[in-house]
Amino acid sequence: MKIELEVDLVDVAGGNLGSVGRCLKRLNVPYRLANAKNPPSGNRPIILPGVGNFGAVMNNLKRDGFDQLLIDLIAGGTPYLGICVGMQVLFDWGDESQVAGLGILAGKVVKLEQGKIPQIGWNQIEPRKGDGMPGYVYFVNSYVAQPEIGENIFYTADYHGQFCAAVQSKNITAFQFHPEKSGEFGEKLLCNWLDTVNQC
Amino acid sequence: MLTKRVIPCLDVKDGRTVKGVNFSNLRDMGDPVALALLYESQDADELMFLDITASIEKRTTMLHLVERIADSLAIPFTVGGGVSKIEDVTALLNAGADKVAMNTSAVKRPQLINEVSEQFGAQCCVVAIDARRNQADSSWEVLINGGREATNLDAFEWANACAARGAGEILLTSWNRDGMQTGFDLKMVRAFSQALSIPVIASGGAANPESFVEVFEKAEADAALAASIFHDRLYSINDVKQAMAAAGICVRLLAEKKMGVKQ
């Protein structure tokens, strides 16, 4: 499958669509907004941002029929990048809203147990596999994913204990943090993802 | 580990950065975007923009500015000042602000906090509290309207109420220390930070890098905000972060790139 350069930026009305779009603009990455009228095409890399509530993002995906579409496209090999809640909904279950996620990755999303909630600010991520680079990225989250398959863990960070900061499995990459708000390092992570996508 | 945040604050009037004493004798300090980019390059963790524009007609100027800031910056920023209703919050977030700070409007109608938090999430809901020490120095009173009006409201109770209503962060400004450059009010910051389940941003009184070291080490602040010491070019943000790192405080410091850079 030939993957286009243009990104399908999924509009889930979660709130941070704007900042991811602005970041892509700064990086000169072409993108279009994917919504009910223009669903993700499958031959464009997909970015699903999403701040806020797990259940609200799931509801919006279902409203537009994007839940099954994403499952099918990802199974078909379309490169996918999830950000924040866009990472969380990949899993089986979200405690925040007590609803099922897309179930593409095994595991659940649970509340942070210690420290101030939400976690707000810059935390250092450590790569757990591949050619990842350590660095500081910006987090805003009260919930974290617990992948059942350890090999899927891409980055970890420490917030009163280690947690999963990113996952990577085949054509899926997902960040719990906000690369679009993480300065030059965050932009580099996005560019690295786009590089791997375009080599597919 | 989560790092301690250093946040420069820019006062904005009619779309320009201004500086003055108690909002009078304002001097033009240039384009907020240019200053914001400078601070970002010095490793500022976030930025705060406080709109002190008096007239409501000029509010669209602020929205255009917020869009320009959002297009340019690659770090989060908060906008405060003149946020009185949910429509103001919606407009600022749509323009690209990551968080919105509410002050007087939240005191007058606390339900606003619930509405913002429920609609947009706690992460973008900052409540700014201007607190004045009482004479016995054992409690603090909330002031509104830029510190000009007393409320009889206990600041500690108010901060807890804000957290319960869904605020994501408290920006705690010491009215007594603001502009004094005698250091943060450690006693107050410690009391609030230890008790609250949400992050506390200390504000008011920063004099030098040591002020930041103190407020993080002794008062357990999650973040600290300052304006004058950065605008006056007394210290760069990087100077503050170097001092924090030297004191063993967990800080985001891109030292290999910025070491030795002075303004």
XYZ file of C-alpha atoms in Angstrom:
463
model
C 0.000 0.000 0.000
C 1.336 3.422 -0.952
C 1.037 5.819 1.963
C 0.423 9.447 1.047
C 2.362 12.266 2.694
C -0.841 14.049 3.666
C -1.996 13.182 7.182
C -5.603 12.421 8.123
C -5.994 14.427 11.318
C -9.110 13.022 12.968
C -11.515 15.600 14.369
C -12.988 14.126 17.513
C -13.897 17.529 18.938
C -11.729 16.700 21.887
C -10.211 20.146 21.992
C -6.579 19.824 20.999
C -7.104 19.237 17.310
C -6.048 22.836 16.858
C -2.693 22.501 18.527
C -1.740 19.338 16.643
C -2.812 20.973 13.377
C -0.761 24.073 14.187
C 2.244 21.907 14.987
C 1.948 20.071 11.657
C 1.774 23.465 9.959
C 4.982 24.583 11.713
C 6.614 21.380 10.489
C 5.294 21.908 6.938
C 3.479 18.571 7.080
C 0.380 18.546 4.840
C -2.808 17.370 6.544
C -6.544 17.372 6.107
C -9.242 17.179 8.740
C -10.904 13.791 8.802
C -14.529 13.974 9.921
C -17.882 12.390 9.100
C -17.852 14.009 5.639
C -14.230 13.092 4.927
C -13.471 9.885 6.806
C -9.881 8.616 7.074
C -8.972 7.167 3.680
C -6.631 4.398 4.771
C -3.806 5.436 2.450
C -2.965 8.470 4.586
C -1.299 8.236 7.996
C -3.851 8.817 10.757
C -3.324 11.062 13.774
C -5.950 10.905 16.501
C -5.457 13.658 19.089
C -7.791 13.987 22.014
C -7.798 15.776 25.306
C -10.339 15.293 27.998
C -12.653 12.457 28.546
C -12.248 8.839 27.365
C -15.999 8.295 27.042
C -16.547 11.515 25.105
C -13.856 10.602 22.578
C -15.325 7.095 22.193
C -18.815 8.561 21.723
C -17.569 10.923 19.041
C -15.782 8.099 17.235
C -18.944 5.974 17.328
C -21.145 8.853 16.206
C -19.105 9.136 13.018
C -18.703 5.401 12.597
C -14.991 5.840 13.129
C -14.662 3.130 15.793
C -15.000 0.195 13.395
C -13.316 2.162 10.602
C -10.196 2.730 12.709
C -10.131 -0.913 13.754
C -10.325 -1.992 10.105
C -7.810 0.541 8.774
C -5.280 -0.206 11.492
C -5.707 -3.949 10.857
C -5.122 -3.192 7.181
C -1.790 -1.547 7.941
C -2.569 2.185 7.926
C 0.004 4.005 10.079
C -1.660 5.365 13.216
C -0.462 7.903 15.771
C -2.566 8.381 18.900
C -1.990 11.306 21.243
C -3.188 11.362 24.868
C -6.775 10.039 24.784
C -5.976 9.029 21.198
C -3.583 6.533 22.795
C -5.918 5.481 25.589
C -8.860 4.497 23.340
C -6.693 1.893 21.607
C -7.048 -0.307 24.680
C -9.832 -2.619 25.831
C -11.232 -0.563 28.649
C -11.219 2.949 30.172
C -11.853 3.294 33.891
C -12.499 7.027 33.518
C -15.863 6.545 31.836
C -16.311 2.836 32.569
C -16.642 2.093 28.871
C -14.886 -0.167 26.392
C -12.219 1.248 24.110
C -11.411 0.147 20.569
C -9.783 -3.021 21.884
C -6.946 -2.906 19.366
C -4.303 -3.259 22.088
C -4.747 -5.540 25.103
C -4.952 -3.736 28.414
C -6.892 -1.114 30.286
C -6.593 2.556 31.178
C -6.557 3.270 34.900
C -6.344 6.315 37.156
C -3.001 7.507 38.460
C -2.955 6.549 42.100
C -0.396 8.801 43.705
C 0.698 12.394 43.624
C -1.291 15.358 42.436
C -3.906 14.601 39.826
C -3.793 15.542 36.989
C -0.108 15.116 36.298
C 0.703 18.447 34.664
C 4.086 19.350 33.279
C 7.340 18.078 31.832
C 8.493 14.571 32.610
C 11.445 12.636 31.261
C 10.667 9.667 29.052
C 12.964 6.675 28.672
C 12.907 4.462 25.585
C 12.195 0.793 26.231
C 12.883 -0.465 22.730
C 13.924 0.508 19.242
C 15.857 3.643 18.542
C 13.916 5.945 20.852
C 15.626 8.923 22.463
C 15.236 10.016 26.091
C 13.967 13.569 26.629
C 11.485 15.842 28.348
C 7.899 15.946 27.139
C 4.724 17.658 28.347
C 2.073 15.567 30.078
C -1.460 16.436 31.131
C -3.202 13.309 32.327
C -5.057 11.685 35.174
C -5.172 8.234 33.576
C -2.520 5.909 32.173
C -2.603 2.811 29.998
C -1.549 -0.577 31.355
C -0.634 -2.644 28.285
C -0.921 -6.382 28.854
C 1.859 -7.037 26.381
C 5.102 -5.603 27.718
C 6.701 -5.621 24.287
C 4.256 -2.927 23.196
C 5.717 -0.436 25.679
C 7.721 2.140 23.724
C 8.543 4.689 26.436
C 8.133 4.807 30.197
C 8.244 7.710 32.622
C 8.068 8.054 36.381
C 5.251 9.708 38.321
C 5.380 8.278 41.836
C 6.135 5.020 40.072
C 6.811 3.927 36.520
C 4.051 4.236 33.927
C 3.648 3.614 30.222
C 4.311 6.882 28.361
C 4.054 5.492 24.832
C 3.260 2.294 22.976
C 4.451 0.957 19.657
C 3.160 -2.118 17.917
C 3.468 -2.740 14.171
C 1.806 0.241 12.435
C 0.592 1.738 15.730
C 2.445 4.408 17.680
C 0.831 6.302 20.535
C 1.981 8.907 23.034
C 0.383 9.644 26.392
C 2.134 13.033 26.350
C 1.680 15.927 23.943
C 4.466 16.033 21.335
C 2.822 19.130 19.820
C 3.418 20.981 23.106
C 6.819 19.515 23.907
C 9.106 22.014 22.207
C 11.770 20.937 19.739
C 12.029 17.449 21.212
C 8.312 16.826 20.723
C 8.526 18.029 17.130
C 11.430 15.661 16.604
C 9.364 12.721 17.870
C 6.580 13.639 15.440
C 9.057 13.971 12.571
C 10.608 10.611 13.413
C 7.182 9.004 13.296
C 6.442 10.622 9.936
C 9.812 9.403 8.631
C 9.049 5.799 9.553
C 5.567 6.126 8.050
C 6.859 7.341 4.746
C 9.312 4.468 4.573
C 6.456 1.989 4.875
C 10.157 12.399 37.549
C 7.908 15.326 36.924
C 9.971 18.506 36.779
C 9.271 21.757 38.579
C 8.000 24.366 36.151
C 9.206 27.941 35.633
C 6.560 30.160 34.056
C 7.175 33.728 32.856
C 4.087 35.942 32.886
C 3.417 38.620 30.273
C 0.942 41.427 30.869
C -0.784 42.295 27.622
C -2.715 45.465 26.828
C -4.266 46.117 23.418
C -2.137 43.330 21.962
C 1.212 44.626 23.262
C 3.382 43.495 26.167
C 3.334 46.150 28.883
C 5.068 46.655 32.163
C 4.217 49.001 34.974
C 3.630 49.265 38.676
C 0.112 48.318 39.748
C -1.123 48.643 36.181
C -0.159 52.321 36.002
C 2.734 54.043 34.214
C 2.607 51.294 31.645
C 5.569 50.990 29.353
C 5.399 49.224 25.995
C 7.630 46.128 26.022
C 7.001 45.066 22.450
C 5.320 42.224 20.619
C 4.229 39.458 23.020
C 5.004 36.779 20.421
C 8.632 37.900 20.105
C 9.078 37.896 23.870
C 7.310 34.540 24.171
C 9.660 32.981 21.618
C 12.650 34.368 23.485
C 11.412 32.805 26.727
C 10.704 29.530 24.960
C 14.284 29.482 23.664
C 15.485 29.933 27.256
C 13.625 26.772 28.328
C 10.484 28.347 29.805
C 8.192 25.431 30.650
C 4.971 27.290 29.960
C 3.866 30.872 29.485
C 1.135 32.930 31.097
C -0.497 35.851 29.293
C -2.555 38.197 31.400
C -4.850 40.447 29.381
C -5.223 43.760 31.167
C -7.053 45.447 28.310
C -9.748 47.578 29.851
C -12.242 47.884 27.033
C -14.381 44.980 25.950
C -14.209 46.118 22.297
C -10.487 45.409 22.230
C -10.960 41.809 23.328
C -10.872 40.614 19.732
C -7.318 42.012 19.611
C -6.471 39.517 22.352
C -8.060 36.643 20.448
C -6.015 37.443 17.353
C -2.911 37.592 19.512
C -3.740 34.215 21.087
C -3.964 32.728 17.589
C -0.556 34.135 16.675
C 0.932 32.808 19.908
C -0.573 29.365 19.300
C 0.806 29.294 15.743
C 4.297 30.200 16.941
C 4.877 28.497 20.295
C 5.674 24.814 20.754
C 5.045 24.854 24.522
C 1.779 25.271 26.470
C 0.373 28.642 27.441
C -2.387 29.976 29.660
C -4.465 33.090 29.074
C -6.106 35.024 31.888
C -7.711 38.370 32.473
C -11.248 39.387 31.655
C -12.570 35.855 31.480
C -16.085 36.315 32.806
C -18.253 33.705 31.143
C -18.097 30.332 29.474
C -18.192 31.979 26.018
C -14.919 33.776 26.826
C -13.324 30.449 27.721
C -14.605 28.810 24.535
C -13.270 31.668 22.403
C -9.811 31.570 24.012
C -9.488 27.789 23.745
C -10.681 27.853 20.128
C -8.078 30.524 19.410
C -5.427 28.092 20.632
C -4.910 28.733 24.347
C -4.103 25.531 26.231
C -5.529 26.745 29.528
C -7.640 29.620 30.745
C -7.229 31.308 34.116
C -10.290 32.633 35.945
C -10.185 34.919 38.950
C -12.901 37.437 39.895
C -15.509 35.725 37.732
C -14.984 32.423 39.552
C -15.422 34.090 42.938
C -18.607 35.789 41.806
C -20.021 32.664 40.199
C -18.171 29.535 41.363
C -20.316 27.334 39.131
C -18.244 28.681 36.217
C -15.412 26.401 37.385
C -17.671 23.339 37.188
C -18.896 24.353 33.750
C -15.429 24.898 32.315
C -14.057 21.717 33.866
C -16.969 19.584 32.688
C -17.021 21.003 29.187
C -13.294 21.246 28.473
C -11.584 19.187 31.178
C -9.762 20.037 34.387
C -6.474 20.335 32.506
C -7.414 23.690 30.994
C -9.169 25.088 34.054
C -6.848 27.293 36.120
C -8.217 29.339 39.009
C -6.108 32.374 39.908
C -6.336 33.476 43.525
C -4.979 36.796 44.779
C -4.480 36.215 48.491
C -3.724 38.792 51.205
C -2.255 37.766 54.524
C -4.297 38.689 57.574
C -2.605 40.510 60.432
C -2.017 37.414 62.509
C -0.345 35.800 59.491
C -2.362 32.649 60.005
C -4.849 32.911 57.180
C -5.300 34.649 53.844
C -8.164 36.550 52.312
C -9.218 36.424 48.668
C -9.010 39.734 46.810
C -10.735 40.344 43.491
C -10.733 42.922 40.707
C -6.975 43.006 40.416
C -6.463 43.062 44.175
C -8.557 46.187 44.667
C -11.545 44.584 46.377
C -11.673 42.452 49.532
C -14.126 39.571 49.762
C -14.013 38.170 53.312
C -13.499 34.843 51.628
C -10.836 32.609 53.176
C -8.309 31.845 50.428
C -7.429 28.375 51.739
C -11.073 27.310 51.848
C -11.657 28.876 48.452
C -8.732 26.985 46.901
C -10.091 23.711 48.243
C -13.540 24.554 46.919
C -12.029 25.290 43.495
C -10.300 21.898 43.454
C -13.542 20.185 44.452
C -15.369 21.986 41.632
C -12.917 20.674 39.068
C -10.112 23.228 38.790
C -6.955 21.637 37.373
C -4.470 24.065 38.901
C -4.352 26.962 41.333
C -2.322 30.054 40.483
C -1.668 31.452 43.939
C -0.489 35.054 44.046
C 0.607 36.699 47.256
C -0.839 40.196 47.259
C 1.631 41.157 49.976
C 4.656 40.025 48.013
C 3.548 40.945 44.494
C 6.044 43.341 42.950
C 8.106 43.476 46.165
C 10.930 41.224 44.943
C 11.468 39.849 48.452
C 10.876 36.212 47.594
C 7.731 34.096 47.386
C 5.466 33.748 50.429
C 6.822 30.355 51.460
C 4.462 29.855 54.372
C 1.378 30.412 52.258
C 2.585 28.385 49.274
C 3.545 25.463 51.523
C 0.177 25.456 53.287
C -1.728 25.398 50.003
C 0.531 23.009 48.137
C 0.591 20.414 50.898
C -3.171 20.460 51.344
C -4.372 20.586 47.747
C -4.740 17.541 45.511
C -4.039 19.646 42.401
C -0.862 21.511 41.378
C -0.107 24.938 42.849
C 1.684 27.650 40.869
C 3.389 30.083 43.247
C 3.350 33.731 42.235
C 4.342 37.074 43.676
C 7.705 38.158 45.047
C 10.332 36.446 42.898
C 13.599 38.327 43.317
C 16.300 36.045 41.934
C 17.037 32.405 41.082
C 17.340 31.659 44.801
C 13.659 32.622 45.254
C 12.715 29.769 42.937
C 15.008 27.294 44.666
C 13.362 28.216 47.985
C 9.788 27.952 46.815
C 10.393 24.502 45.354
C 12.577 23.161 48.167
C 10.873 24.675 51.174
C 7.314 25.271 50.029
C 6.758 22.317 47.679
C 5.353 24.443 44.876
C 4.635 22.563 41.655
C 5.453 25.573 39.494
C 6.519 29.181 40.012
C 5.614 32.254 38.023
C 7.365 35.598 37.696
C 7.276 38.642 35.470
C 9.586 41.503 36.439
C 12.834 39.641 36.983
C 12.602 38.214 33.481
C 11.286 41.319 31.718
C 13.919 43.506 33.348
C 16.540 41.069 32.058
C 17.908 40.715 35.565
C 17.992 36.973 35.047
C 17.133 34.665 32.185
C 14.907 31.660 32.708
C 17.949 29.560 32.060
C 19.752 31.265 34.983
C 16.869 30.234 37.252
C 16.924 26.673 35.969
C 20.693 26.374 36.364
C 20.313 27.390 40.003
C 17.510 24.877 40.482
C 19.576 22.098 38.922
C 22.573 23.014 41.102
C 20.309 22.690 44.156
C 19.272 19.206 43.044
C 15.743 20.138 41.993
C 14.259 18.109 39.161
C 14.170 20.563 36.277
C 13.960 20.484 32.501
C 17.235 21.984 31.441
C 18.507 21.669 27.908
C 21.896 22.600 29.307
C 24.136 21.316 26.567
C 22.512 23.811 24.259
C 21.940 26.750 26.565
C 24.872 26.656 28.954
C 26.325 30.073 29.474
C 23.710 31.923 27.447
C 22.958 35.303 28.958
C 20.528 37.882 27.772
